[in-house]
PDB file of C-alpha atoms and ligand atoms in Angstrom:
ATOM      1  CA  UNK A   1     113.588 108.328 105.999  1.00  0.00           C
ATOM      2  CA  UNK A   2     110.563 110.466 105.334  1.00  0.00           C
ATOM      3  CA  UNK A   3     108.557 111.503 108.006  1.00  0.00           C
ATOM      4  CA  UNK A   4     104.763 112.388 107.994  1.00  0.00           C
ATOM      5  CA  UNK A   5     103.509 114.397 110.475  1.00  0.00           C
ATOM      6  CA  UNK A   6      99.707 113.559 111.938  1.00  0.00           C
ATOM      7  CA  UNK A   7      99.700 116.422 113.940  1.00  0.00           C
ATOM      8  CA  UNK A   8     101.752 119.562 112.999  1.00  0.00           C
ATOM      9  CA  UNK A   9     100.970 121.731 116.072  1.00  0.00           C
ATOM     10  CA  UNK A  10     102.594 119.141 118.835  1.00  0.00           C
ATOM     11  CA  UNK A  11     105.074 117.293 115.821  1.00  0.00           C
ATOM     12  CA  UNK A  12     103.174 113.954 116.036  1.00  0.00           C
ATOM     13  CA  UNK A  13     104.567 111.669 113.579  1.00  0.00           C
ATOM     14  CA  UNK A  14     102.212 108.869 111.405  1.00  0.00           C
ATOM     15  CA  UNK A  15     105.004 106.591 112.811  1.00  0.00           C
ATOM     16  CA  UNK A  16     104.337 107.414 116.380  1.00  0.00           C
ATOM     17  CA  UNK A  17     100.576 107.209 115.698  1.00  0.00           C
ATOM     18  CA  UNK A  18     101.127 103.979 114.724  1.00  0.00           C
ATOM     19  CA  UNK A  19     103.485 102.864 117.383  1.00  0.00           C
ATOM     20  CA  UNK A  20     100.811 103.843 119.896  1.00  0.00           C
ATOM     21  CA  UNK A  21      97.668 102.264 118.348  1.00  0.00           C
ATOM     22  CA  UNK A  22     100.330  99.163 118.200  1.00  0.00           C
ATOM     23  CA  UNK A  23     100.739  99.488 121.866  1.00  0.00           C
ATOM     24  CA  UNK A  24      96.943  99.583 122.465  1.00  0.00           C
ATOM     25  CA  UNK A  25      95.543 102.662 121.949  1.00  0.00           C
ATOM     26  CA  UNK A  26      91.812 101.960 120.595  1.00  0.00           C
ATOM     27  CA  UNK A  27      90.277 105.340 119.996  1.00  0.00           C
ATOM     28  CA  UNK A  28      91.414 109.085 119.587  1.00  0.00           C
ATOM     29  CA  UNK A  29      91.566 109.942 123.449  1.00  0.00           C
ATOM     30  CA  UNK A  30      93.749 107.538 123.942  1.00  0.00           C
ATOM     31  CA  UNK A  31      96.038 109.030 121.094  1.00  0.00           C
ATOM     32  CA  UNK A  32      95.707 112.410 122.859  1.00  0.00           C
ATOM     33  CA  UNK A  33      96.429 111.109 126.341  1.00  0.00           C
ATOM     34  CA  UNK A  34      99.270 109.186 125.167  1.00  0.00           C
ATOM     35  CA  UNK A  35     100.596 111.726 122.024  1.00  0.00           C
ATOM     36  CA  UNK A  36      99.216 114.682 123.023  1.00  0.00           C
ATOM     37  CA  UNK A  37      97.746 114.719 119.101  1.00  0.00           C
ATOM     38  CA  UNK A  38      94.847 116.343 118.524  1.00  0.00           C
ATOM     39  CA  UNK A  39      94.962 118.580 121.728  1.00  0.00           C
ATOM     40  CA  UNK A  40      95.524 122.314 119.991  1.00  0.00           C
ATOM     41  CA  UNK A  41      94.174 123.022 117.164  1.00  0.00           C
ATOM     42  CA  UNK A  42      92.472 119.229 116.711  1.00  0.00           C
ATOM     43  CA  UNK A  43      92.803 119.597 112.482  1.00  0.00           C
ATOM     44  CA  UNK A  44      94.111 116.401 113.125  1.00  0.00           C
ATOM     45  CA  UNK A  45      91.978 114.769 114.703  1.00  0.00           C
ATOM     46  CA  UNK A  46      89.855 113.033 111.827  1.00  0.00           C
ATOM     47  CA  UNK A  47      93.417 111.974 109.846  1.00  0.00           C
ATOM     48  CA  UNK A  48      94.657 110.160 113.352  1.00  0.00           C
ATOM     49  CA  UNK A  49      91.206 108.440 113.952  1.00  0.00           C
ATOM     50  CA  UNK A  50      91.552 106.954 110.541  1.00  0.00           C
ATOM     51  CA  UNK A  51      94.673 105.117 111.524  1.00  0.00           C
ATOM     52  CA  UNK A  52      92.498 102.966 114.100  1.00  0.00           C
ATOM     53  CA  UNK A  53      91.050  99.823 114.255  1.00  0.00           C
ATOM     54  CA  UNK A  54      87.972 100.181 111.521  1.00  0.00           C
ATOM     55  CA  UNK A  55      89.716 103.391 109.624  1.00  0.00           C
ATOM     56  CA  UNK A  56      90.929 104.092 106.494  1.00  0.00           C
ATOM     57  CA  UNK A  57      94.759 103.768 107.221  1.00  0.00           C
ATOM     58  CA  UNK A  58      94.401 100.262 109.656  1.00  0.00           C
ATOM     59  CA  UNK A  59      95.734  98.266 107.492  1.00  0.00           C
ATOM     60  CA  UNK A  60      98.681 100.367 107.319  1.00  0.00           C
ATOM     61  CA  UNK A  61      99.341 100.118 110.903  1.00  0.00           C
ATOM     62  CA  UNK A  62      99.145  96.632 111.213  1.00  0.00           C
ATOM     63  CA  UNK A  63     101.918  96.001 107.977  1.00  0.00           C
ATOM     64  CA  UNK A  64     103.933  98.145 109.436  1.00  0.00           C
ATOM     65  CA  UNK A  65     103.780  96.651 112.337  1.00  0.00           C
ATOM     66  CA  UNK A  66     104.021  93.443 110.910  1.00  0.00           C
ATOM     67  CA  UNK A  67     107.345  94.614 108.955  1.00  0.00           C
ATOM     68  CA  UNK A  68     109.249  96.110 111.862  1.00  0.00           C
ATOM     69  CA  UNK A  69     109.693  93.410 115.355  1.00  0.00           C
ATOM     70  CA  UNK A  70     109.986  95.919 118.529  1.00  0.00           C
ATOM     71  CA  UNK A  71     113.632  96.903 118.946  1.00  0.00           C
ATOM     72  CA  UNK A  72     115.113  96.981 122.328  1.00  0.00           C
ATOM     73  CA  UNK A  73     118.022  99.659 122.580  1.00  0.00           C
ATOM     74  CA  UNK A  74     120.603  99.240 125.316  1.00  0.00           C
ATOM     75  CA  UNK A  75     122.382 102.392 126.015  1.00  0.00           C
ATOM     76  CA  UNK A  76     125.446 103.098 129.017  1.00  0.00           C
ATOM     77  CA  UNK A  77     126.737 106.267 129.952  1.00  0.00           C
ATOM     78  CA  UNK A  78     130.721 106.273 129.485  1.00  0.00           C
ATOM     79  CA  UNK A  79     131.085 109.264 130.964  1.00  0.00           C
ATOM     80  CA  UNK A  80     129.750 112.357 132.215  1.00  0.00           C
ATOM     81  CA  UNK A  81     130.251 115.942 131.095  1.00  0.00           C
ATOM     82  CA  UNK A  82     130.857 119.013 133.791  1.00  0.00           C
ATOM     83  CA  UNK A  83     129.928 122.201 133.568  1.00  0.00           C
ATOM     84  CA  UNK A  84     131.212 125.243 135.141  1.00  0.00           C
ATOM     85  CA  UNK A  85     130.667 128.651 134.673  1.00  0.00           C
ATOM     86  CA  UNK A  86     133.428 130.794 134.285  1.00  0.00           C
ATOM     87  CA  UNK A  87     133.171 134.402 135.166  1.00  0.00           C
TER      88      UNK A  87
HETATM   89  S1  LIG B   1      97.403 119.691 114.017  1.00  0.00           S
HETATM   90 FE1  LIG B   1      97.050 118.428 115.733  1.00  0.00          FE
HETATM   91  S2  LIG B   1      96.243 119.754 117.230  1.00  0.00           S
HETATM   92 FE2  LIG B   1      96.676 121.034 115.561  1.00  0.00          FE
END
């Protein structure tokens, strides 16, 4: 898997952009409230806004979207780990 960052300075992943504009975020402060892209150096800011609704990369969002059903992930803790220091 080959992943594109969005935003290098907080490690914001396209897919996470897209996840997020999937789960309703319309404009970019939504993606920095939710992401945190955008928020440091905001070079990224212009690439991110193109991947909602009206930009460059839309379309993109809503294939992939289209191409990959939300996943629900079941986890259980077998068992636990202790620690101790030893002196
Ligand atoms: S690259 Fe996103 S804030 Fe700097």
């Amino acid at each position: 898997m080959i992943r594109m960052y969005i935003c290098v300075c907080n490690a914001i992943s396209e897919r996470q952009v897209q996840e997020a504009i999937a789960q309703g975020a319309g404009d970019l402060s939504d993606l920095q409230a939710q992401l945190g892209v955008a928020t440091c150096c905001g070079q990224c800011a212009e690439t991110a806004t193109e991947y909602l609704p009206g930009g460059r990369y839309a379309a993109e969002v809503a294939a992939t979207n289209a191409a990959q059903p939300q996943r629900t992930v079941e986890a259980t803790l077998l068992s636990s780990v202790e620690v101790r220091r030893v002196a």
